[in-house]
Coordinates of C-alpha atoms in Angstrom, one line a residue:
M28 CA 92.5 131.1 113.1
I29 CA 90.4 133.0 110.6
L30 CA 92.4 135.0 108.0
N31 CA 91.2 137.3 105.4
V32 CA 89.8 135.5 102.4
S33 CA 91.9 137.4 100.0
M34 CA 95.1 136.5 102.1
L35 CA 94.1 132.9 102.1
N36 CA 93.6 133.0 98.3
A37 CA 97.1 134.3 97.8
L38 CA 98.7 131.8 100.4
L39 CA 97.0 128.8 98.9
L40 CA 98.1 129.8 95.4
I41 CA 101.6 130.7 96.3
F42 CA 102.1 127.3 98.3
A43 CA 99.8 125.0 96.2
I44 CA 102.6 123.1 94.9
P45 CA 104.7 122.8 98.1
I46 CA 101.5 121.8 100.0
S47 CA 100.6 119.3 97.3
L48 CA 104.2 117.7 97.4
L49 CA 104.0 117.6 101.2
F50 CA 100.6 115.8 101.0
E51 CA 102.1 113.4 98.5
G52 CA 105.0 112.6 101.0
M53 CA 102.6 112.0 103.9
R54 CA 100.5 109.8 101.7
R55 CA 103.5 107.8 100.8
K56 CA 104.6 107.5 104.3
L57 CA 101.1 106.5 105.7
M58 CA 100.8 103.9 102.9
A59 CA 104.1 102.3 103.9
R60 CA 103.1 102.4 107.7
I61 CA 99.8 100.7 106.9
Q62 CA 101.6 98.1 104.9
N63 CA 104.2 97.5 107.8
R64 CA 107.1 99.2 105.9
I65 CA 109.2 102.0 106.8
G66 CA 108.7 104.1 103.5
P67 CA 110.3 107.1 102.1
P68 CA 111.0 110.2 103.9
I69 CA 108.0 112.8 103.7
W70 CA 110.3 115.1 101.6
Q71 CA 110.8 112.5 98.9
P72 CA 108.3 114.0 96.3
F73 CA 110.3 117.3 96.3
Y74 CA 113.5 115.2 95.5
D75 CA 111.8 113.2 92.8
V76 CA 110.5 116.2 90.9
L77 CA 113.9 118.0 91.3
K78 CA 115.7 115.1 90.1
L79 CA 113.3 114.6 87.1
W80 CA 113.6 118.2 86.2
E81 CA 117.4 118.0 86.1
K82 CA 117.4 114.8 83.8
G83 CA 117.3 115.1 80.0
E84 CA 114.6 113.8 77.7
S85 CA 114.9 110.3 76.4
D86 CA 115.5 109.8 72.7
S87 CA 112.0 108.8 71.6
K88 CA 110.4 109.1 68.2
A89 CA 107.4 110.7 70.2
N90 CA 109.7 113.8 70.8
E91 CA 108.9 114.8 67.0
N92 CA 105.2 115.1 67.9
V93 CA 104.4 118.6 69.1
F94 CA 101.5 117.5 71.3
F95 CA 103.9 115.1 73.0
R96 CA 106.0 118.2 74.0
I97 CA 103.3 120.6 75.1
T98 CA 100.7 118.6 76.7
P99 CA 102.4 118.0 80.0
I100 CA 102.9 121.9 80.2
L101 CA 99.4 122.4 79.4
Y102 CA 98.1 119.8 81.8
L103 CA 100.0 121.3 84.6
V104 CA 98.7 124.7 83.8
T105 CA 95.1 123.7 83.7
T106 CA 95.3 121.6 86.9
F107 CA 97.0 124.4 88.7
A108 CA 94.1 126.7 87.5
L109 CA 91.7 124.8 89.5
F110 CA 93.1 126.3 92.6
F111 CA 91.7 129.6 91.4
F112 CA 88.3 128.2 92.3
V113 CA 88.9 125.8 95.2
P114 CA 88.9 126.1 98.3
Y115 CA 88.9 130.0 98.4
P116 CA 87.9 131.2 95.1
I117 CA 90.1 134.0 94.0
I118 CA 88.0 134.9 90.9
G119 CA 84.2 135.1 91.0
F120 CA 81.4 135.9 88.6
N121 CA 78.0 134.8 87.7
V122 CA 77.8 131.0 87.0
D123 CA 81.6 130.7 87.4
F124 CA 81.1 127.2 88.3
I125 CA 80.4 126.3 84.6
L126 CA 84.0 127.6 83.9
F127 CA 85.2 125.6 86.8
I128 CA 83.6 122.5 85.4
Y129 CA 85.2 123.3 81.9
V130 CA 88.7 123.6 83.3
L131 CA 88.5 120.2 84.9
I132 CA 87.2 118.7 81.9
L133 CA 90.0 120.4 79.9
S134 CA 92.6 119.0 82.4
G135 CA 91.3 115.5 81.8
G136 CA 91.3 115.9 78.2
L137 CA 95.0 117.0 78.1
Y138 CA 96.0 114.0 80.2
I139 CA 94.3 111.7 77.6
L140 CA 95.9 113.5 74.7
S141 CA 99.3 113.1 76.4
G142 CA 98.9 109.3 76.3
F143 CA 97.9 109.2 72.7
A144 CA 100.6 111.6 71.6
S145 CA 103.3 109.4 73.2
N146 CA 103.0 106.9 70.4
S147 CA 103.1 104.0 72.9
P148 CA 100.6 101.2 73.1
Y149 CA 100.6 101.3 76.8
G150 CA 100.0 105.1 76.8
S151 CA 97.2 104.6 74.2
I152 CA 95.6 101.9 76.3
G153 CA 95.7 104.1 79.4
S154 CA 94.1 107.0 77.4
M155 CA 91.4 104.8 76.1
R156 CA 90.5 103.5 79.5
E157 CA 90.4 107.1 80.8
T158 CA 88.3 108.3 77.8
I159 CA 85.8 105.5 78.6
L160 CA 85.5 106.5 82.1
M161 CA 85.8 110.2 81.6
V162 CA 82.6 110.1 79.5
C163 CA 80.6 109.1 82.6
Y164 CA 82.4 110.6 85.7
E165 CA 82.7 114.2 84.1
I166 CA 78.9 114.1 83.5
I167 CA 78.5 113.0 87.2
F168 CA 80.8 115.7 88.4
A169 CA 78.9 118.4 86.5
I170 CA 75.6 117.2 87.9
V171 CA 77.0 117.1 91.4
I172 CA 78.4 120.6 91.2
I173 CA 75.2 121.9 89.7
T174 CA 73.2 120.2 92.6
F175 CA 75.4 122.0 95.3
V176 CA 75.0 125.4 93.7
L177 CA 71.2 125.0 93.3
Y178 CA 70.8 123.8 96.8
T179 CA 72.9 126.7 98.3
N180 CA 71.1 129.1 95.9
I181 CA 74.3 130.9 94.8
E182 CA 75.3 132.0 91.3
S183 CA 79.3 132.0 92.2
L184 CA 81.5 129.9 94.1
L185 CA 82.9 133.0 95.7
F186 CA 79.6 133.2 97.9
F187 CA 79.7 129.6 98.8
N188 CA 79.5 129.5 102.8
Q189 CA 77.4 126.4 103.5
T190 CA 78.5 123.9 106.2
F191 CA 77.9 120.3 106.5
L192 CA 76.3 119.7 103.1
L193 CA 77.5 116.1 103.5
L194 CA 74.4 115.5 105.6
K195 CA 72.1 117.6 103.5
L196 CA 73.1 116.2 100.1
P197 CA 74.1 112.7 100.9
L198 CA 73.8 111.2 97.5
A199 CA 75.6 114.1 95.7
S200 CA 78.3 113.8 98.3
L201 CA 78.6 110.0 97.7
S202 CA 78.7 110.6 94.1
L203 CA 81.5 113.3 94.2
F204 CA 83.5 111.2 96.6
I205 CA 83.6 108.2 94.1
V206 CA 84.4 110.6 91.1
A207 CA 87.3 112.0 93.4
L208 CA 88.7 108.5 93.8
I209 CA 88.6 107.8 90.1
E210 CA 90.1 111.2 89.2
M211 CA 93.0 110.7 92.0
R212 CA 93.5 107.2 90.6
I213 CA 93.0 105.6 94.1
T214 CA 92.2 101.9 94.4
P215 CA 89.9 100.5 93.7
F216 CA 89.6 102.9 90.8
D217 CA 93.2 103.0 89.5
T218 CA 92.3 101.2 86.5
V219 CA 93.8 103.9 84.2
E220 CA 97.3 103.5 85.8
A221 CA 97.3 99.7 86.5
Q222 CA 101.1 99.3 86.4
T223 CA 100.8 95.5 86.7
E224 CA 98.9 95.7 83.4
I225 CA 100.0 98.6 81.3
I226 CA 103.3 99.6 83.0
G227 CA 103.5 103.2 83.1
S228 CA 100.2 103.9 81.2
V229 CA 100.0 107.4 80.0
E230 CA 103.4 108.3 81.2
T231 CA 105.4 105.3 79.8
E232 CA 107.3 107.2 77.1
Y233 CA 107.9 110.5 79.1
S234 CA 111.1 111.3 80.9
G235 CA 112.8 114.2 82.4
R236 CA 111.1 117.6 82.7
S237 CA 108.0 116.2 80.9
L238 CA 107.6 113.4 83.3
A239 CA 108.1 115.9 86.1
L240 CA 105.3 118.0 84.9
L241 CA 103.0 115.0 84.6
E242 CA 103.7 113.8 88.1
L243 CA 103.4 117.3 89.5
S244 CA 100.1 117.7 87.9
K245 CA 98.8 114.3 89.3
I246 CA 100.0 115.4 92.8
L247 CA 98.2 118.9 92.4
K248 CA 95.0 117.1 91.4
F249 CA 95.1 114.8 94.4
T250 CA 95.4 117.9 96.8
F251 CA 92.8 119.7 94.7
F252 CA 90.1 117.0 95.2
I253 CA 90.9 116.8 98.9
F254 CA 90.3 120.6 99.1
L255 CA 87.2 120.4 97.0
I256 CA 85.6 117.8 99.1
N257 CA 86.5 119.5 102.3
M258 CA 85.0 122.7 100.8
L259 CA 81.7 121.3 99.8
F260 CA 81.2 118.7 102.4
F261 CA 82.0 120.7 105.5
G262 CA 82.6 124.4 104.3
F263 CA 84.7 125.5 107.3
K264 CA 86.7 128.9 106.8
D265 CA 89.0 128.5 109.7
I266 CA 92.2 127.5 108.1
L267 CA 93.4 125.3 111.0
I268 CA 90.1 123.3 111.0
F269 CA 90.2 123.2 107.2
F270 CA 93.8 121.6 107.1
G271 CA 92.9 119.3 110.2
I272 CA 89.9 117.9 108.0
S273 CA 92.2 117.7 104.9
L274 CA 94.6 115.6 106.9
V275 CA 91.9 113.3 108.0
M276 CA 90.7 112.9 104.4
L277 CA 94.3 112.3 103.2
F278 CA 94.5 109.4 105.9
L279 CA 91.1 108.0 104.6
F280 CA 92.2 108.1 100.9
T281 CA 95.5 106.3 101.8
F282 CA 93.9 103.7 103.9
L283 CA 91.6 103.0 100.9
Q284 CA 94.6 102.8 98.6
A285 CA 96.4 100.5 100.8
T286 CA 93.5 98.1 101.6
T287 CA 91.5 97.7 98.5
C288 CA 92.1 95.8 95.2
R289 CA 91.7 97.1 91.8
Y290 CA 88.2 97.1 89.9
R291 CA 88.3 96.0 86.3
L292 CA 87.4 98.7 83.7
D293 CA 83.9 97.1 83.2
Q294 CA 83.2 96.9 86.9
T295 CA 84.2 100.6 87.4
F296 CA 82.2 101.7 84.5
K297 CA 79.0 99.7 85.8
L298 CA 79.5 101.5 89.2
L299 CA 79.6 104.9 87.5
I300 CA 76.3 104.3 85.8
F301 CA 74.9 103.6 89.2
V302 CA 76.6 106.8 90.5
L303 CA 75.3 108.8 87.7
L304 CA 71.6 107.5 88.7
L305 CA 72.2 108.7 92.3
A306 CA 73.4 112.1 91.2
V307 CA 70.4 112.5 89.1
I308 CA 68.1 111.6 91.9
E309 CA 69.7 114.0 94.1
L310 CA 69.3 116.8 91.6
I311 CA 65.6 115.9 91.1
R312 CA 65.2 115.7 94.8
I313 CA 66.3 119.2 95.6
N314 CA 64.2 120.7 92.8
Y315 CA 61.0 118.8 93.3
L316 CA 60.8 116.9 96.6
V317 CA 61.5 117.6 100.2
W318 CA 62.9 115.0 102.5

């Protein structure tokens, strides 16, 4: 089932939020089944977001901070903007992948700002942890995207049409996979949102519509990275195959989250240094070496 690319662009943009909420519901259900629980219904994320949207904001001193009020909105906007590039780019121009990298970094920066703006020690700790990790994993992400672009010899993501780059760029693929786990807050890399340590982390002081926007942004980013890995690793244009692989990856990420333990912050950072080395080696290899 191969649809016109422009039609796919429109469909995925229109249904990005419902698809993401559905994926989140499936993730929760799979998590429960793996842990021998019944779990919530698949539609639960829809109910959660709607219920939060109908609730009022809590009476907090942080409400006086303008950044506290606007960062959830901006975080959602920048996260949703990522779907203009992945998996079927709706805009394309020379070196558009640089803008793509900037948008992702901006999204992460707004998440950090939302924690500092909350005037909560738990939110600040979560933001500081994210800042420490972001310094490393965003560099890795940029190197990996540049590696994929150079290897495929394209100047725009719009013309990306390679398949099975997972086998051709193994080190870059592994690096992207680990960065995705960190960005999606999946164990063993959910250090930023360690609820047993810092309660709600960045979201501790948020409630009502602001919390709904933050939760929705996280769910969108989870789906975005599934689509991104699917696009770069496999590259299938057939929408049925694409979503089939996406569901397999959803199961893989859920299985990891259900069966692994959290790394400490220092362990995660040391691993990122090693992953950064792998990404640099891959970039050098495609430019100067032939395997």
